[in-house]
Amino acid sequence: MTTDTRRRVKLYALNADRQWDDRGTGHVSSSYVDRLKGISLLVRAESDGSLLLESKIQPDTAYQKQQDTLIVWSEGDNFDLALSFQEKAGCDEIWEKICQVQGKDPSVEITQDIVEESEDERFDEMSDSAPPIDLPPCELSRLEEINEVISSCLTSPMRKEKLAVAIENEGYIRKLLNLFHMCEDLDNTEGLHYLYEVFKNIFLLNKNALFEVMFGDDSIFDVVGCLEYDPSTPTPKKHREYLKELARFKEVIPITNADLLAKIHQTYRVQYIQDVVLPTPSVFEDNMLSTLSSFIFFNKVEIVTLIQEDEKFLTELFGHLTEESTEETKRRDLVLFLKEFCNFSQNLQPQGKESFYKTLTSLGILSALEITLTSDDPQTKSASIDILTYIVEFNPSFVRDYTLQQSNNTDEDQMLLNVIIDQMICDTDSELGGAVQLMGVLRILLDPENMMASINKSEKTDFLNYFYKHSVNVLIAPLLTNTLSDWPAKEDYQTVQLLGLILELLSFCVEHHTYHIKNCILSKDLLRRILVLMKSTHTFLVLCALRFMRKIIALKDEFYNRHIIKGNLFAPVVDAFIRNNGRYNLLDSAILEMFEFIKLEDIKTLCIHVVENFSKVLDDIDYVQTFKSLKMRYDQHLDKIKDRDRPSLDSVPSILRNSRYRRDQRQLEEEEEMWFNDEEEFDDGDSVVPGPDADILAKKLDSDLNSTLAKLVEKKNDTNPGKLTTSPSKAMNNNMNMSNSVSSSPLNATPSEKSSLFKKGLVDYEGDSDDEDDEGNGDLLTPVHKRARLS
């Protein structure tokens, strides 16, 4: 980037008609000018090098940077200039020079920020550099002139400052409101239209001192009245009528503090002015009402502080909220007040917010929510969900600690966590708005990421144990009820929406929890039940079920993989894929992506299972290469097993090395194929995830089996390649010399028990060694969960 383009600018000057005139294009620099006795901005014309601008950087001039490439300032009274830069970098350089001269931090957007000075000091400082603005006399006949003067000052920061000082010093707002009364009495529509423009522009001056005057009890309704007469609408609005009659303040508990009551009234009215009365700011006025927002912000902070300090008021409020005798309408008003109270607390600093929620918790807000969440009144329930959301979003540990305290002294159906789940499941709203919000609350509570910073170091373990012991059954009950048969029992919109939410939460648990959710899935056969929903007529629910399975596969956990193989749980997915019939849609893409993941991550057990069980169907899919690649990966696995075990054939009787007796590993008898499909059933409710020692032993067993079993399948019948010359039991006994341990051999077990062993022999697990010892006794070959029964 060259200096030429970086410092290239257009110079603009504001003319008498308040329009920007283009004074030429040139290059800007900053240097000391003797004649002006100071650092100055110089702009030389691009065409002939003539001087377009020579302006000393005055120490008290308010320079403003806008939109990263614009610097605006007033050169004396009523003469505004602007430099528009081609490059942001050039604008930043000149801005730093201006800030350096004035002793300002370059991060500011306006160099003369004089908010902290008193109005008198500001007026004195301005009068030194330029005369103040003279406002016309406040008379009916001068309203048009007043409107023009005020609107003409809005384009310059300095002139806005001078105008605000003049309006405040002359008590101009009260004079204008007197004119408003006169115009209304005389039905002077033209005057009322001018007053609308005048007060709209006074708001845009963004001055807190003026707001204090306008929002006083004796002024605010007249200000709102002026803003009713918008020239762009044929009839005036009725804002005053609404504020006085329809929006009456309900004192659910009598407020004795007069200052607090006045603040509440004022804040409501000002919020109404900002949200309803004033026109929506245009793109050019985006930050023009920032001071009005600040006014509301600090009012809300003051209200929260005053209420929080009034212990008598809050104690009385919670007392009425939890009393059984409280009328439903009264309880609704109390909850709505509490919701607004929590809403105002969002303006507090983190430390203040911590104190606020601790106060509410100590007063029993969570036990109160247990009652109000179950209310039949929609407003009460909705407000209760909002309050719970505020608490959980700020600090979920408040709710987790409370629920853990309930574990020993509360019935399960009355525990707060189960109340939340029940209300999610029983939401009667057709769009499930409350259920969606409560699902978000549960998701935050179950997120281990926000448990890490907790003071209670065991919070994660304790809370997850609590959830999976007391609450997960409540959460999955609708899923289990709807999948009792091979088809979803209910397919109405509300039911499937709810099941979608539950599946989303369970998918989150699979991703973020470990053995807790694994025990739940394996012991309750949850994945199979969820995959029944693959037959739903609602595609989004089919995708939810598929996403749940995809989260499980993403973990690459062998316990999950074996569970999927044992239950033949790819079958519902493949069936859905066939039913989709190649339509180019999200379901097609999602299923393909899952198989693509298995291939790319080389998940051997699943790859072998898919190819051996579904190749007849999937081999015909040729519009993607996924299944052809899976088949190639499968063949590579088998070739690897052959190559690895070939050197150890010297120890096998010579007849087995005769090519006539070799057979292809994939040409197994139907009876032998059945061995792969049977594993021991899990007892419902038992922990199915063994400890680390079992994992090590299982890997060792798999490793020992590979060499031995691979040799077995090499044997072929020269006359009938489809049959073994001896039974698998005899062949293995001959090869392994196990006559002394026949009674404990897995080969004497049932075919279904053989299957899992034989299957593992075809799988190349990580850690297998080419030169592993292929000898071992039958007791070692017995799976760890079967040894006690067979020995």
XYZ file of N, CA, C and O in Angstrom, residues 36 125 236 249 260 272 323 363 406 472 480 485 516 552-553 567 675 689 697 786-787:
84
model
N 0.304 29.798 11.156
C -0.790 29.432 12.059
C -0.299 29.084 13.465
O -1.109 28.852 14.368
N -16.466 27.230 28.203
C -15.433 26.816 27.255
C -15.859 27.087 25.820
O -15.082 27.544 24.997
N -53.829 11.794 15.079
C -52.847 11.661 16.163
C -52.993 10.333 16.887
O -54.075 9.745 16.948
N -50.304 0.503 36.901
C -49.289 -0.287 37.612
C -49.949 -1.113 38.710
O -50.692 -0.590 39.530
N -38.810 4.636 45.114
C -38.849 3.415 44.301
C -40.075 3.425 43.389
O -39.978 3.118 42.188
N -41.518 2.987 27.236
C -42.604 3.061 26.253
C -42.291 4.105 25.183
O -42.522 3.880 23.986
N -47.664 -19.926 49.235
C -48.840 -20.313 50.019
C -49.870 -21.018 49.141
O -50.179 -20.557 48.044
N -33.974 -16.843 49.544
C -35.374 -16.594 49.866
C -36.295 -17.719 49.375
O -37.492 -17.696 49.639
N -31.807 -32.230 47.281
C -33.101 -32.913 47.304
C -32.994 -34.434 47.229
O -33.977 -35.138 47.438
N -33.129 -39.644 34.262
C -33.038 -40.034 32.856
C -34.230 -40.901 32.445
O -34.707 -40.829 31.292
N -39.606 -44.525 24.905
C -39.849 -45.957 25.082
C -41.319 -46.291 24.854
O -41.645 -47.323 24.259
N -43.490 -51.269 19.664
C -43.553 -52.227 18.547
C -42.537 -51.830 17.485
O -41.668 -50.995 17.724
N -21.884 -42.909 31.909
C -23.268 -42.786 32.375
C -24.257 -43.092 31.248
O -25.132 -43.941 31.379
N -23.029 -41.706 18.282
C -22.464 -42.908 18.903
C -21.300 -43.445 18.068
O -20.230 -43.755 18.593
N -21.502 -43.537 16.769
C -20.460 -44.070 15.880
C -19.225 -43.162 15.899
O -18.087 -43.632 15.811
N -27.076 -56.320 17.776
C -28.489 -56.039 17.534
C -28.836 -55.831 16.076
O -29.984 -55.499 15.761
N -22.655 -67.942 13.857
C -21.838 -67.723 15.051
C -21.609 -66.231 15.297
O -21.405 -65.807 16.417
N -20.546 -51.669 31.446
C -19.223 -51.195 31.046
C -18.214 -51.697 32.056
O -18.196 -51.256 33.196
N -7.793 -57.397 29.188
C -7.932 -58.842 28.966
C -8.655 -59.121 27.657
O -8.260 -60.019 26.902
N -17.852 -65.380 30.305
C -18.404 -66.731 30.215
C -17.580 -67.746 31.000
O -18.014 -68.855 31.226
N -16.378 -67.356 31.401
C -15.452 -68.331 31.955
C -16.030 -69.007 33.202
O -15.953 -70.214 33.368
